[in-house]
Amino acid sequence: QVQLVESGGGVVQPGRSLRLSCSTSGFTFNNYGMHWVRQTPDKGLEWVALVWYDGSIKYYADSVKGRFTISRDNSNSTVYLQMNSLRVDDTAVYYCARDPVPREVRWYFDYWGQGTPVTVSS
Amino acid sequence: SVLTQPPSASGTPGQKVTISCSGGPSNIGSNTVTWYQQLPGTAPKLLIYNNSQRPSGVPDRFSGSKSGTSASLAIGGLHSEDEADYYCASWDDSLNGPVVFGGGTKLTVL
């Protein structure tokens, strides 16, 4: 069965960096686009970033552009989110999620990980 | 949130409940709608895609529809386990995009 497992969350000071990982199994990873989506009680769900199935194309929300970098390692079926220059308003639970159609991007999410919490605080 | 949902809804077991999602021309008006269910303490789960299609495993008492710049999720024959938060989402052609969500509706089964 499809599984996505995030790790790497934690408490970090403003301005510092954190790298999230999402390890996957149960499907042919290198055929699917992968997203990061975050959730806060105040702002709800917010799409963060997408990496194409082959890593060739990446998109970012304006709120993280220039600070976050999404990447993937198809040999290890893992997607990453490098978060630099973290701000207090980046505090959220971060989910990785799969785009549903092989070798296309449909901009919705058919499988989600359990989430990893990130707290940015001094 | 770019998409507007009522913050809460409720019903008794067996009832039908409808949750609305209101958007605009750049999102729901020109793109498909997705619905997610989030049970307490868990990650969101895909419930409806392409306005009205259900992934395998989603009971047929969940149905989605779209008209103009609004969409609706209907849950027929409420079960206690349907108590959850429900979110709508859509692609957005404007600077809001690419993906926008509703603020979520907390469904209580009385």
mmCIF file with all atom_site columns, C-alpha atoms in Angstrom:
data_model
loop_
_atom_site.group_PDB
_atom_site.id
_atom_site.type_symbol
_atom_site.label_atom_id
_atom_site.label_alt_id
_atom_site.label_comp_id
_atom_site.label_asym_id
_atom_site.label_entity_id
_atom_site.label_seq_id
_atom_site.pdbx_PDB_ins_code
_atom_site.Cartn_x
_atom_site.Cartn_y
_atom_site.Cartn_z
_atom_site.occupancy
_atom_site.B_iso_or_equiv
_atom_site.pdbx_formal_charge
_atom_site.auth_seq_id
_atom_site.auth_comp_id
_atom_site.auth_asym_id
_atom_site.auth_atom_id
_atom_site.pdbx_PDB_model_num
ATOM 1   C CA . GLN A 1 1   ? 0.000   0.000  0.000   1.00 0.00 ? 1   GLN A CA 1
ATOM 2   C CA . VAL A 1 2   ? 1.047   3.582  -0.584  1.00 0.00 ? 2   VAL A CA 1
ATOM 3   C CA . GLN A 1 3   ? 2.873   5.106  2.370   1.00 0.00 ? 3   GLN A CA 1
ATOM 4   C CA . LEU A 1 4   ? 4.389   8.536  2.886   1.00 0.00 ? 4   LEU A CA 1
ATOM 5   C CA . VAL A 1 5   ? 6.338   9.229  6.077   1.00 0.00 ? 5   VAL A CA 1
ATOM 6   C CA . GLU A 1 6   ? 7.633   12.693 6.898   1.00 0.00 ? 6   GLU A CA 1
ATOM 7   C CA . SER A 1 7   ? 10.474  13.467 9.264   1.00 0.00 ? 7   SER A CA 1
ATOM 8   C CA . GLY A 1 8   ? 12.752  16.335 10.186  1.00 0.00 ? 8   GLY A CA 1
ATOM 9   C CA . GLY A 1 9   ? 10.337  18.696 11.883  1.00 0.00 ? 9   GLY A CA 1
ATOM 10  C CA . GLY A 1 10  ? 11.137  20.397 15.149  1.00 0.00 ? 10  GLY A CA 1
ATOM 11  C CA . VAL A 1 11  ? 11.645  23.681 16.948  1.00 0.00 ? 11  VAL A CA 1
ATOM 12  C CA . VAL A 1 12  ? 13.955  26.209 15.318  1.00 0.00 ? 12  VAL A CA 1
ATOM 13  C CA . GLN A 1 13  ? 14.764  29.874 15.813  1.00 0.00 ? 13  GLN A CA 1
ATOM 14  C CA . PRO A 1 14  ? 13.762  32.504 13.269  1.00 0.00 ? 14  PRO A CA 1
ATOM 15  C CA . GLY A 1 15  ? 16.321  32.848 10.507  1.00 0.00 ? 15  GLY A CA 1
ATOM 16  C CA . ARG A 1 16  ? 17.584  29.294 10.866  1.00 0.00 ? 16  ARG A CA 1
ATOM 17  C CA . SER A 1 17  ? 17.157  26.323 8.524   1.00 0.00 ? 17  SER A CA 1
ATOM 18  C CA . LEU A 1 18  ? 15.484  22.944 8.603   1.00 0.00 ? 18  LEU A CA 1
ATOM 19  C CA . ARG A 1 19  ? 15.239  20.099 6.116   1.00 0.00 ? 19  ARG A CA 1
ATOM 20  C CA . LEU A 1 20  ? 12.160  17.926 5.936   1.00 0.00 ? 20  LEU A CA 1
ATOM 21  C CA . SER A 1 21  ? 12.170  14.482 4.383   1.00 0.00 ? 21  SER A CA 1
ATOM 22  C CA . CYS A 1 22  ? 9.329   12.362 3.076   1.00 0.00 ? 22  CYS A CA 1
ATOM 23  C CA . SER A 1 23  ? 10.119  8.709  2.570   1.00 0.00 ? 23  SER A CA 1
ATOM 24  C CA . THR A 1 24  ? 7.687   6.826  0.362   1.00 0.00 ? 24  THR A CA 1
ATOM 25  C CA . SER A 1 25  ? 6.837   3.243  -0.528  1.00 0.00 ? 25  SER A CA 1
ATOM 26  C CA . GLY A 1 26  ? 4.169   1.201  -2.225  1.00 0.00 ? 26  GLY A CA 1
ATOM 27  C CA . PHE A 1 27  ? 4.230   2.916  -5.617  1.00 0.00 ? 27  PHE A CA 1
ATOM 28  C CA . THR A 1 28  ? 6.607   3.745  -8.449  1.00 0.00 ? 28  THR A CA 1
ATOM 29  C CA . PHE A 1 29  ? 7.927   6.969  -6.966  1.00 0.00 ? 29  PHE A CA 1
ATOM 30  C CA . ASN A 1 30  ? 9.701   8.264  -10.050 1.00 0.00 ? 30  ASN A CA 1
ATOM 31  C CA . ASN A 1 31  ? 6.396   8.386  -11.957 1.00 0.00 ? 31  ASN A CA 1
ATOM 32  C CA . TYR A 1 32  ? 4.616   10.856 -9.672  1.00 0.00 ? 32  TYR A CA 1
ATOM 33  C CA . GLY A 1 33  ? 4.790   14.534 -8.875  1.00 0.00 ? 33  GLY A CA 1
ATOM 34  C CA . MET A 1 34  ? 5.124   15.269 -5.180  1.00 0.00 ? 34  MET A CA 1
ATOM 35  C CA . HIS A 1 35  ? 3.907   18.223 -3.147  1.00 0.00 ? 35  HIS A CA 1
ATOM 36  C CA . TRP A 1 36  ? 4.400   19.770 0.252   1.00 0.00 ? 36  TRP A CA 1
ATOM 37  C CA . VAL A 1 37  ? 1.311   21.244 1.919   1.00 0.00 ? 37  VAL A CA 1
ATOM 38  C CA . ARG A 1 38  ? 1.246   22.905 5.324   1.00 0.00 ? 38  ARG A CA 1
ATOM 39  C CA . GLN A 1 39  ? -1.517  23.463 7.836   1.00 0.00 ? 39  GLN A CA 1
ATOM 40  C CA . THR A 1 40  ? -2.010  25.853 10.703  1.00 0.00 ? 40  THR A CA 1
ATOM 41  C CA . PRO A 1 41  ? -5.037  26.351 12.940  1.00 0.00 ? 41  PRO A CA 1
ATOM 42  C CA . ASP A 1 42  ? -5.257  29.997 11.850  1.00 0.00 ? 42  ASP A CA 1
ATOM 43  C CA . LYS A 1 43  ? -4.596  29.870 8.108   1.00 0.00 ? 43  LYS A CA 1
ATOM 44  C CA . GLY A 1 44  ? -5.753  26.322 7.407   1.00 0.00 ? 44  GLY A CA 1
ATOM 45  C CA . LEU A 1 45  ? -4.263  24.385 4.521   1.00 0.00 ? 45  LEU A CA 1
ATOM 46  C CA . GLU A 1 46  ? -1.688  26.046 2.276   1.00 0.00 ? 46  GLU A CA 1
ATOM 47  C CA . TRP A 1 47  ? 0.056   24.491 -0.705  1.00 0.00 ? 47  TRP A CA 1
ATOM 48  C CA . VAL A 1 48  ? 3.813   25.038 -0.463  1.00 0.00 ? 48  VAL A CA 1
ATOM 49  C CA . ALA A 1 49  ? 5.694   23.393 -3.315  1.00 0.00 ? 49  ALA A CA 1
ATOM 50  C CA . LEU A 1 50  ? 5.622   20.839 -6.127  1.00 0.00 ? 50  LEU A CA 1
ATOM 51  C CA . VAL A 1 51  ? 8.370   18.852 -7.812  1.00 0.00 ? 51  VAL A CA 1
ATOM 52  C CA . TRP A 1 52  ? 7.711   17.171 -11.132 1.00 0.00 ? 52  TRP A CA 1
ATOM 53  C CA . TYR A 1 53  ? 8.044   13.363 -11.302 1.00 0.00 ? 53  TYR A CA 1
ATOM 54  C CA . ASP A 1 54  ? 11.536  13.622 -12.794 1.00 0.00 ? 54  ASP A CA 1
ATOM 55  C CA . GLY A 1 55  ? 12.615  16.645 -10.770 1.00 0.00 ? 55  GLY A CA 1
ATOM 56  C CA . SER A 1 56  ? 12.803  18.830 -13.860 1.00 0.00 ? 56  SER A CA 1
ATOM 57  C CA . ILE A 1 57  ? 10.156  21.369 -12.846 1.00 0.00 ? 57  ILE A CA 1
ATOM 58  C CA . LYS A 1 58  ? 9.482   22.924 -9.476  1.00 0.00 ? 58  LYS A CA 1
ATOM 59  C CA . TYR A 1 59  ? 6.836   25.373 -8.323  1.00 0.00 ? 59  TYR A CA 1
ATOM 60  C CA . TYR A 1 60  ? 6.587   27.325 -5.084  1.00 0.00 ? 60  TYR A CA 1
ATOM 61  C CA . ALA A 1 61  ? 4.016   29.359 -3.235  1.00 0.00 ? 61  ALA A CA 1
ATOM 62  C CA . ASP A 1 62  ? 4.888   33.055 -3.206  1.00 0.00 ? 62  ASP A CA 1
ATOM 63  C CA . SER A 1 63  ? 5.133   32.919 0.578   1.00 0.00 ? 63  SER A CA 1
ATOM 64  C CA . VAL A 1 64  ? 8.141   30.565 0.444   1.00 0.00 ? 64  VAL A CA 1
ATOM 65  C CA . LYS A 1 65  ? 9.722   31.409 -2.906  1.00 0.00 ? 65  LYS A CA 1
ATOM 66  C CA . GLY A 1 66  ? 13.424  32.120 -2.553  1.00 0.00 ? 66  GLY A CA 1
ATOM 67  C CA . ARG A 1 67  ? 13.580  30.565 0.911   1.00 0.00 ? 67  ARG A CA 1
ATOM 68  C CA . PHE A 1 68  ? 12.381  26.970 0.440   1.00 0.00 ? 68  PHE A CA 1
ATOM 69  C CA . THR A 1 69  ? 13.699  24.391 -2.016  1.00 0.00 ? 69  THR A CA 1
ATOM 70  C CA . ILE A 1 70  ? 11.933  21.182 -2.954  1.00 0.00 ? 70  ILE A CA 1
ATOM 71  C CA . SER A 1 71  ? 13.949  18.277 -4.305  1.00 0.00 ? 71  SER A CA 1
ATOM 72  C CA . ARG A 1 72  ? 13.688  14.556 -4.769  1.00 0.00 ? 72  ARG A CA 1
ATOM 73  C CA . ASP A 1 73  ? 15.885  11.481 -4.841  1.00 0.00 ? 73  ASP A CA 1
ATOM 74  C CA . ASN A 1 74  ? 14.217  8.961  -7.107  1.00 0.00 ? 74  ASN A CA 1
ATOM 75  C CA . SER A 1 75  ? 16.753  6.294  -6.207  1.00 0.00 ? 75  SER A CA 1
ATOM 76  C CA . ASN A 1 76  ? 15.588  6.482  -2.576  1.00 0.00 ? 76  ASN A CA 1
ATOM 77  C CA . SER A 1 77  ? 11.915  7.321  -3.208  1.00 0.00 ? 77  SER A CA 1
ATOM 78  C CA . THR A 1 78  ? 12.241  10.407 -1.044  1.00 0.00 ? 78  THR A CA 1
ATOM 79  C CA . VAL A 1 79  ? 11.214  14.021 -1.425  1.00 0.00 ? 79  VAL A CA 1
ATOM 80  C CA . TYR A 1 80  ? 12.768  16.844 0.564   1.00 0.00 ? 80  TYR A CA 1
ATOM 81  C CA . LEU A 1 81  ? 11.931  20.371 1.591   1.00 0.00 ? 81  LEU A CA 1
ATOM 82  C CA . GLN A 1 82  ? 14.884  22.559 2.483   1.00 0.00 ? 82  GLN A CA 1
ATOM 83  C CA . MET A 1 83  ? 13.602  25.512 4.487   1.00 0.00 ? 83  MET A CA 1
ATOM 84  C CA . ASN A 1 84  ? 15.939  28.461 4.948   1.00 0.00 ? 84  ASN A CA 1
ATOM 85  C CA . SER A 1 85  ? 15.455  31.864 6.568   1.00 0.00 ? 85  SER A CA 1
ATOM 86  C CA . LEU A 1 86  ? 12.570  30.482 8.580   1.00 0.00 ? 86  LEU A CA 1
ATOM 87  C CA . ARG A 1 87  ? 10.008  32.908 9.928   1.00 0.00 ? 87  ARG A CA 1
ATOM 88  C CA . VAL A 1 88  ? 7.530   32.652 12.769  1.00 0.00 ? 88  VAL A CA 1
ATOM 89  C CA . ASP A 1 89  ? 4.686   32.411 10.262  1.00 0.00 ? 89  ASP A CA 1
ATOM 90  C CA . ASP A 1 90  ? 6.228   29.253 8.767   1.00 0.00 ? 90  ASP A CA 1
ATOM 91  C CA . THR A 1 91  ? 5.103   27.444 11.917  1.00 0.00 ? 91  THR A CA 1
ATOM 92  C CA . ALA A 1 92  ? 2.812   24.647 10.750  1.00 0.00 ? 92  ALA A CA 1
ATOM 93  C CA . VAL A 1 93  ? 2.361   20.950 10.300  1.00 0.00 ? 93  VAL A CA 1
ATOM 94  C CA . TYR A 1 94  ? 4.011   20.037 7.009   1.00 0.00 ? 94  TYR A CA 1
ATOM 95  C CA . TYR A 1 95  ? 2.581   17.237 4.904   1.00 0.00 ? 95  TYR A CA 1
ATOM 96  C CA . CYS A 1 96  ? 3.999   15.629 1.826   1.00 0.00 ? 96  CYS A CA 1
ATOM 97  C CA . ALA A 1 97  ? 1.383   14.525 -0.656  1.00 0.00 ? 97  ALA A CA 1
ATOM 98  C CA . ARG A 1 98  ? 1.284   12.693 -3.958  1.00 0.00 ? 98  ARG A CA 1
ATOM 99  C CA . ASP A 1 99  ? -0.133  14.057 -7.202  1.00 0.00 ? 99  ASP A CA 1
ATOM 100 C CA . PRO A 1 100 ? -2.464  11.354 -8.503  1.00 0.00 ? 100 PRO A CA 1
ATOM 101 C CA . VAL A 1 101 ? -1.623  10.752 -12.166 1.00 0.00 ? 101 VAL A CA 1
ATOM 102 C CA . PRO A 1 102 ? 1.677   9.253  -13.387 1.00 0.00 ? 102 PRO A CA 1
ATOM 103 C CA . ARG A 1 103 ? 3.853   11.646 -15.385 1.00 0.00 ? 103 ARG A CA 1
ATOM 104 C CA . GLU A 1 104 ? 1.271   14.428 -15.219 1.00 0.00 ? 104 GLU A CA 1
ATOM 105 C CA . VAL A 1 105 ? 0.342   17.059 -12.668 1.00 0.00 ? 105 VAL A CA 1
ATOM 106 C CA . ARG A 1 106 ? -3.283  17.474 -11.643 1.00 0.00 ? 106 ARG A CA 1
ATOM 107 C CA . TRP A 1 107 ? -2.788  19.733 -8.628  1.00 0.00 ? 107 TRP A CA 1
ATOM 108 C CA . TYR A 1 108 ? -4.673  17.652 -6.144  1.00 0.00 ? 108 TYR A CA 1
ATOM 109 C CA . PHE A 1 109 ? -3.434  15.094 -3.672  1.00 0.00 ? 109 PHE A CA 1
ATOM 110 C CA . ASP A 1 110 ? -4.463  11.454 -3.459  1.00 0.00 ? 110 ASP A CA 1
ATOM 111 C CA . TYR A 1 111 ? -2.157  10.305 -0.663  1.00 0.00 ? 111 TYR A CA 1
ATOM 112 C CA . TRP A 1 112 ? -0.823  12.276 2.286   1.00 0.00 ? 112 TRP A CA 1
ATOM 113 C CA . GLY A 1 113 ? 1.765   11.573 4.932   1.00 0.00 ? 113 GLY A CA 1
ATOM 114 C CA . GLN A 1 114 ? 1.006   11.899 8.626   1.00 0.00 ? 114 GLN A CA 1
ATOM 115 C CA . GLY A 1 115 ? 2.682   15.304 8.827   1.00 0.00 ? 115 GLY A CA 1
ATOM 116 C CA . THR A 1 116 ? 5.661   16.679 10.703  1.00 0.00 ? 116 THR A CA 1
ATOM 117 C CA . PRO A 1 117 ? 5.333   19.742 12.943  1.00 0.00 ? 117 PRO A CA 1
ATOM 118 C CA . VAL A 1 118 ? 7.613   22.736 12.514  1.00 0.00 ? 118 VAL A CA 1
ATOM 119 C CA . THR A 1 119 ? 7.730   25.452 15.149  1.00 0.00 ? 119 THR A CA 1
ATOM 120 C CA . VAL A 1 120 ? 9.667   28.642 14.482  1.00 0.00 ? 120 VAL A CA 1
ATOM 121 C CA . SER A 1 121 ? 10.167  30.532 17.712  1.00 0.00 ? 121 SER A CA 1
ATOM 122 C CA . SER A 1 122 ? 12.824  32.452 19.541  1.00 0.00 ? 122 SER A CA 1
ATOM 123 C CA . SER B 2 1   ? -9.085  31.749 2.666   1.00 0.00 ? 1   SER B CA 1
ATOM 124 C CA . VAL B 2 2   ? -9.691  32.285 -1.028  1.00 0.00 ? 2   VAL B CA 1
ATOM 125 C CA . LEU B 2 3   ? -12.550 29.758 -1.025  1.00 0.00 ? 3   LEU B CA 1
ATOM 126 C CA . THR B 2 4   ? -15.354 30.331 1.465   1.00 0.00 ? 4   THR B CA 1
ATOM 127 C CA . GLN B 2 5   ? -16.882 27.537 3.505   1.00 0.00 ? 5   GLN B CA 1
ATOM 128 C CA . PRO B 2 6   ? -19.202 27.693 6.498   1.00 0.00 ? 6   PRO B CA 1
ATOM 129 C CA . PRO B 2 7   ? -17.133 27.085 9.633   1.00 0.00 ? 7   PRO B CA 1
ATOM 130 C CA . SER B 2 8   ? -19.514 24.480 10.964  1.00 0.00 ? 8   SER B CA 1
ATOM 131 C CA . ALA B 2 9   ? -22.295 22.114 10.026  1.00 0.00 ? 9   ALA B CA 1
ATOM 132 C CA . SER B 2 10  ? -24.201 19.467 11.895  1.00 0.00 ? 10  SER B CA 1
ATOM 133 C CA . GLY B 2 11  ? -26.692 16.680 11.489  1.00 0.00 ? 11  GLY B CA 1
ATOM 134 C CA . THR B 2 12  ? -28.061 13.601 13.140  1.00 0.00 ? 12  THR B CA 1
ATOM 135 C CA . PRO B 2 13  ? -27.275 10.034 12.089  1.00 0.00 ? 13  PRO B CA 1
ATOM 136 C CA . GLY B 2 14  ? -29.069 9.137  8.892   1.00 0.00 ? 14  GLY B CA 1
ATOM 137 C CA . GLN B 2 15  ? -29.617 12.754 7.861   1.00 0.00 ? 15  GLN B CA 1
ATOM 138 C CA . LYS B 2 16  ? -28.275 14.377 4.704   1.00 0.00 ? 16  LYS B CA 1
ATOM 139 C CA . VAL B 2 17  ? -25.906 17.297 5.134   1.00 0.00 ? 17  VAL B CA 1
ATOM 140 C CA . THR B 2 18  ? -24.576 19.674 2.485   1.00 0.00 ? 18  THR B CA 1
ATOM 141 C CA . ILE B 2 19  ? -21.425 21.767 2.785   1.00 0.00 ? 19  ILE B CA 1
ATOM 142 C CA . SER B 2 20  ? -20.926 24.692 0.433   1.00 0.00 ? 20  SER B CA 1
ATOM 143 C CA . CYS B 2 21  ? -17.760 26.137 -1.047  1.00 0.00 ? 21  CYS B CA 1
ATOM 144 C CA . SER B 2 22  ? -17.860 29.527 -2.724  1.00 0.00 ? 22  SER B CA 1
ATOM 145 C CA . GLY B 2 23  ? -15.139 30.865 -4.988  1.00 0.00 ? 23  GLY B CA 1
ATOM 146 C CA . GLY B 2 24  ? -14.736 33.067 -8.015  1.00 0.00 ? 24  GLY B CA 1
ATOM 147 C CA . PRO B 2 25  ? -14.121 33.065 -11.758 1.00 0.00 ? 25  PRO B CA 1
ATOM 148 C CA . SER B 2 26  ? -10.405 32.373 -11.418 1.00 0.00 ? 26  SER B CA 1
ATOM 149 C CA . ASN B 2 27  ? -10.807 29.240 -9.360  1.00 0.00 ? 27  ASN B CA 1
ATOM 150 C CA . ILE B 2 28  ? -14.054 27.283 -9.113  1.00 0.00 ? 28  ILE B CA 1
ATOM 151 C CA . GLY B 2 29  ? -15.544 29.170 -12.035 1.00 0.00 ? 29  GLY B CA 1
ATOM 152 C CA . SER B 2 30  ? -12.943 27.809 -14.451 1.00 0.00 ? 30  SER B CA 1
ATOM 153 C CA . ASN B 2 31  ? -11.392 24.791 -12.733 1.00 0.00 ? 31  ASN B CA 1
ATOM 154 C CA . THR B 2 32  ? -12.387 21.593 -11.015 1.00 0.00 ? 32  THR B CA 1
ATOM 155 C CA . VAL B 2 33  ? -13.019 21.211 -7.293  1.00 0.00 ? 33  VAL B CA 1
ATOM 156 C CA . THR B 2 34  ? -11.526 18.728 -4.868  1.00 0.00 ? 34  THR B CA 1
ATOM 157 C CA . TRP B 2 35  ? -12.780 17.823 -1.411  1.00 0.00 ? 35  TRP B CA 1
ATOM 158 C CA . TYR B 2 36  ? -10.735 16.446 1.473   1.00 0.00 ? 36  TYR B CA 1
ATOM 159 C CA . GLN B 2 37  ? -11.855 14.898 4.741   1.00 0.00 ? 37  GLN B CA 1
ATOM 160 C CA . GLN B 2 38  ? -9.711  15.301 7.839   1.00 0.00 ? 38  GLN B CA 1
ATOM 161 C CA . LEU B 2 39  ? -10.622 13.095 10.776  1.00 0.00 ? 39  LEU B CA 1
ATOM 162 C CA . PRO B 2 40  ? -9.465  14.329 14.193  1.00 0.00 ? 40  PRO B CA 1
ATOM 163 C CA . GLY B 2 41  ? -5.718  13.994 14.635  1.00 0.00 ? 41  GLY B CA 1
ATOM 164 C CA . THR B 2 42  ? -5.083  12.655 11.145  1.00 0.00 ? 42  THR B CA 1
ATOM 165 C CA . ALA B 2 43  ? -3.931  13.913 7.771   1.00 0.00 ? 43  ALA B CA 1
ATOM 166 C CA . PRO B 2 44  ? -6.405  15.039 5.138   1.00 0.00 ? 44  PRO B CA 1
ATOM 167 C CA . LYS B 2 45  ? -7.780  12.327 2.898   1.00 0.00 ? 45  LYS B CA 1
ATOM 168 C CA . LEU B 2 46  ? -8.973  12.711 -0.695  1.00 0.00 ? 46  LEU B CA 1
ATOM 169 C CA . LEU B 2 47  ? -12.759 12.467 -0.781  1.00 0.00 ? 47  LEU B CA 1
ATOM 170 C CA . ILE B 2 48  ? -13.908 13.920 -4.126  1.00 0.00 ? 48  ILE B CA 1
ATOM 171 C CA . TYR B 2 49  ? -11.926 14.995 -7.198  1.00 0.00 ? 49  TYR B CA 1
ATOM 172 C CA . ASN B 2 50  ? -12.885 16.486 -10.572 1.00 0.00 ? 50  ASN B CA 1
ATOM 173 C CA . ASN B 2 51  ? -15.969 18.019 -8.919  1.00 0.00 ? 51  ASN B CA 1
ATOM 174 C CA . SER B 2 52  ? -17.841 14.782 -8.413  1.00 0.00 ? 52  SER B CA 1
ATOM 175 C CA . GLN B 2 53  ? -15.627 11.721 -8.733  1.00 0.00 ? 53  GLN B CA 1
ATOM 176 C CA . ARG B 2 54  ? -14.950 9.459  -5.797  1.00 0.00 ? 54  ARG B CA 1
ATOM 177 C CA . PRO B 2 55  ? -11.683 7.582  -5.298  1.00 0.00 ? 55  PRO B CA 1
ATOM 178 C CA . SER B 2 56  ? -12.065 3.876  -4.749  1.00 0.00 ? 56  SER B CA 1
ATOM 179 C CA . GLY B 2 57  ? -13.030 3.135  -1.169  1.00 0.00 ? 57  GLY B CA 1
ATOM 180 C CA . VAL B 2 58  ? -15.037 6.323  -0.616  1.00 0.00 ? 58  VAL B CA 1
ATOM 181 C CA . PRO B 2 59  ? -18.679 5.426  0.067   1.00 0.00 ? 59  PRO B CA 1
ATOM 182 C CA . ASP B 2 60  ? -21.227 6.585  -2.492  1.00 0.00 ? 60  ASP B CA 1
ATOM 183 C CA . ARG B 2 61  ? -23.102 8.541  0.164   1.00 0.00 ? 61  ARG B CA 1
ATOM 184 C CA . PHE B 2 62  ? -20.446 11.211 -0.404  1.00 0.00 ? 62  PHE B CA 1
ATOM 185 C CA . SER B 2 63  ? -21.163 13.237 -3.535  1.00 0.00 ? 63  SER B CA 1
ATOM 186 C CA . GLY B 2 64  ? -19.867 16.454 -5.021  1.00 0.00 ? 64  GLY B CA 1
ATOM 187 C CA . SER B 2 65  ? -21.277 18.975 -7.447  1.00 0.00 ? 65  SER B CA 1
ATOM 188 C CA . LYS B 2 66  ? -20.330 22.305 -8.980  1.00 0.00 ? 66  LYS B CA 1
ATOM 189 C CA . SER B 2 67  ? -22.325 25.151 -10.441 1.00 0.00 ? 67  SER B CA 1
ATOM 190 C CA . GLY B 2 68  ? -20.771 28.372 -11.627 1.00 0.00 ? 68  GLY B CA 1
ATOM 191 C CA . THR B 2 69  ? -18.391 29.642 -8.958  1.00 0.00 ? 69  THR B CA 1
ATOM 192 C CA . SER B 2 70  ? -19.703 27.411 -6.167  1.00 0.00 ? 70  SER B CA 1
ATOM 193 C CA . ALA B 2 71  ? -19.425 23.776 -5.226  1.00 0.00 ? 71  ALA B CA 1
ATOM 194 C CA . SER B 2 72  ? -21.115 21.509 -2.737  1.00 0.00 ? 72  SER B CA 1
ATOM 195 C CA . LEU B 2 73  ? -20.327 18.346 -0.853  1.00 0.00 ? 73  LEU B CA 1
ATOM 196 C CA . ALA B 2 74  ? -23.310 16.257 0.154   1.00 0.00 ? 74  ALA B CA 1
ATOM 197 C CA . ILE B 2 75  ? -23.158 13.517 2.732   1.00 0.00 ? 75  ILE B CA 1
ATOM 198 C CA . GLY B 2 76  ? -26.217 11.306 2.711   1.00 0.00 ? 76  GLY B CA 1
ATOM 199 C CA . GLY B 2 77  ? -27.113 8.997  5.573   1.00 0.00 ? 77  GLY B CA 1
ATOM 200 C CA . LEU B 2 78  ? -24.754 10.528 8.123   1.00 0.00 ? 78  LEU B CA 1
ATOM 201 C CA . HIS B 2 79  ? -22.637 8.189  10.209  1.00 0.00 ? 79  HIS B CA 1
ATOM 202 C CA . SER B 2 80  ? -20.968 9.113  13.473  1.00 0.00 ? 80  SER B CA 1
ATOM 203 C CA . GLU B 2 81  ? -17.594 8.435  11.881  1.00 0.00 ? 81  GLU B CA 1
ATOM 204 C CA . ASP B 2 82  ? -18.256 11.232 9.372   1.00 0.00 ? 82  ASP B CA 1
ATOM 205 C CA . GLU B 2 83  ? -17.527 13.746 12.123  1.00 0.00 ? 83  GLU B CA 1
ATOM 206 C CA . ALA B 2 84  ? -14.507 15.541 10.686  1.00 0.00 ? 84  ALA B CA 1
ATOM 207 C CA . ASP B 2 85  ? -13.265 18.693 9.029   1.00 0.00 ? 85  ASP B CA 1
ATOM 208 C CA . TYR B 2 86  ? -13.999 19.029 5.314   1.00 0.00 ? 86  TYR B CA 1
ATOM 209 C CA . TYR B 2 87  ? -11.985 21.207 2.959   1.00 0.00 ? 87  TYR B CA 1
ATOM 210 C CA . CYS B 2 88  ? -12.613 22.233 -0.614  1.00 0.00 ? 88  CYS B CA 1
ATOM 211 C CA . ALA B 2 89  ? -9.801  23.151 -2.994  1.00 0.00 ? 89  ALA B CA 1
ATOM 212 C CA . SER B 2 90  ? -9.342  24.282 -6.557  1.00 0.00 ? 90  SER B CA 1
ATOM 213 C CA . TRP B 2 91  ? -6.727  25.421 -9.028  1.00 0.00 ? 91  TRP B CA 1
ATOM 214 C CA . ASP B 2 92  ? -6.617  29.220 -9.240  1.00 0.00 ? 92  ASP B CA 1
ATOM 215 C CA . ASP B 2 93  ? -5.587  31.047 -12.410 1.00 0.00 ? 93  ASP B CA 1
ATOM 216 C CA . SER B 2 94  ? -4.821  34.299 -10.616 1.00 0.00 ? 94  SER B CA 1
ATOM 217 C CA . LEU B 2 95  ? -1.999  35.381 -8.339  1.00 0.00 ? 95  LEU B CA 1
ATOM 218 C CA . ASN B 2 96  ? -3.754  33.496 -5.536  1.00 0.00 ? 96  ASN B CA 1
ATOM 219 C CA . GLY B 2 97  ? -2.745  30.205 -7.138  1.00 0.00 ? 97  GLY B CA 1
ATOM 220 C CA . PRO B 2 98  ? -1.900  27.678 -8.066  1.00 0.00 ? 98  PRO B CA 1
ATOM 221 C CA . VAL B 2 99  ? -3.909  25.716 -5.479  1.00 0.00 ? 99  VAL B CA 1
ATOM 222 C CA . VAL B 2 100 ? -6.323  27.418 -3.086  1.00 0.00 ? 100 VAL B CA 1
ATOM 223 C CA . PHE B 2 101 ? -8.246  25.912 -0.206  1.00 0.00 ? 101 PHE B CA 1
ATOM 224 C CA . GLY B 2 102 ? -11.355 26.711 1.734   1.00 0.00 ? 102 GLY B CA 1
ATOM 225 C CA . GLY B 2 103 ? -11.076 27.413 5.430   1.00 0.00 ? 103 GLY B CA 1
ATOM 226 C CA . GLY B 2 104 ? -12.725 24.128 6.309   1.00 0.00 ? 104 GLY B CA 1
ATOM 227 C CA . THR B 2 105 ? -16.070 23.083 7.726   1.00 0.00 ? 105 THR B CA 1
ATOM 228 C CA . LYS B 2 106 ? -16.253 21.179 10.981  1.00 0.00 ? 106 LYS B CA 1
ATOM 229 C CA . LEU B 2 107 ? -19.043 18.628 10.724  1.00 0.00 ? 107 LEU B CA 1
ATOM 230 C CA . THR B 2 108 ? -20.589 17.505 13.979  1.00 0.00 ? 108 THR B CA 1
ATOM 231 C CA . VAL B 2 109 ? -22.787 14.416 14.107  1.00 0.00 ? 109 VAL B CA 1
ATOM 232 C CA . LEU B 2 110 ? -25.235 15.036 16.931  1.00 0.00 ? 110 LEU B CA 1
#
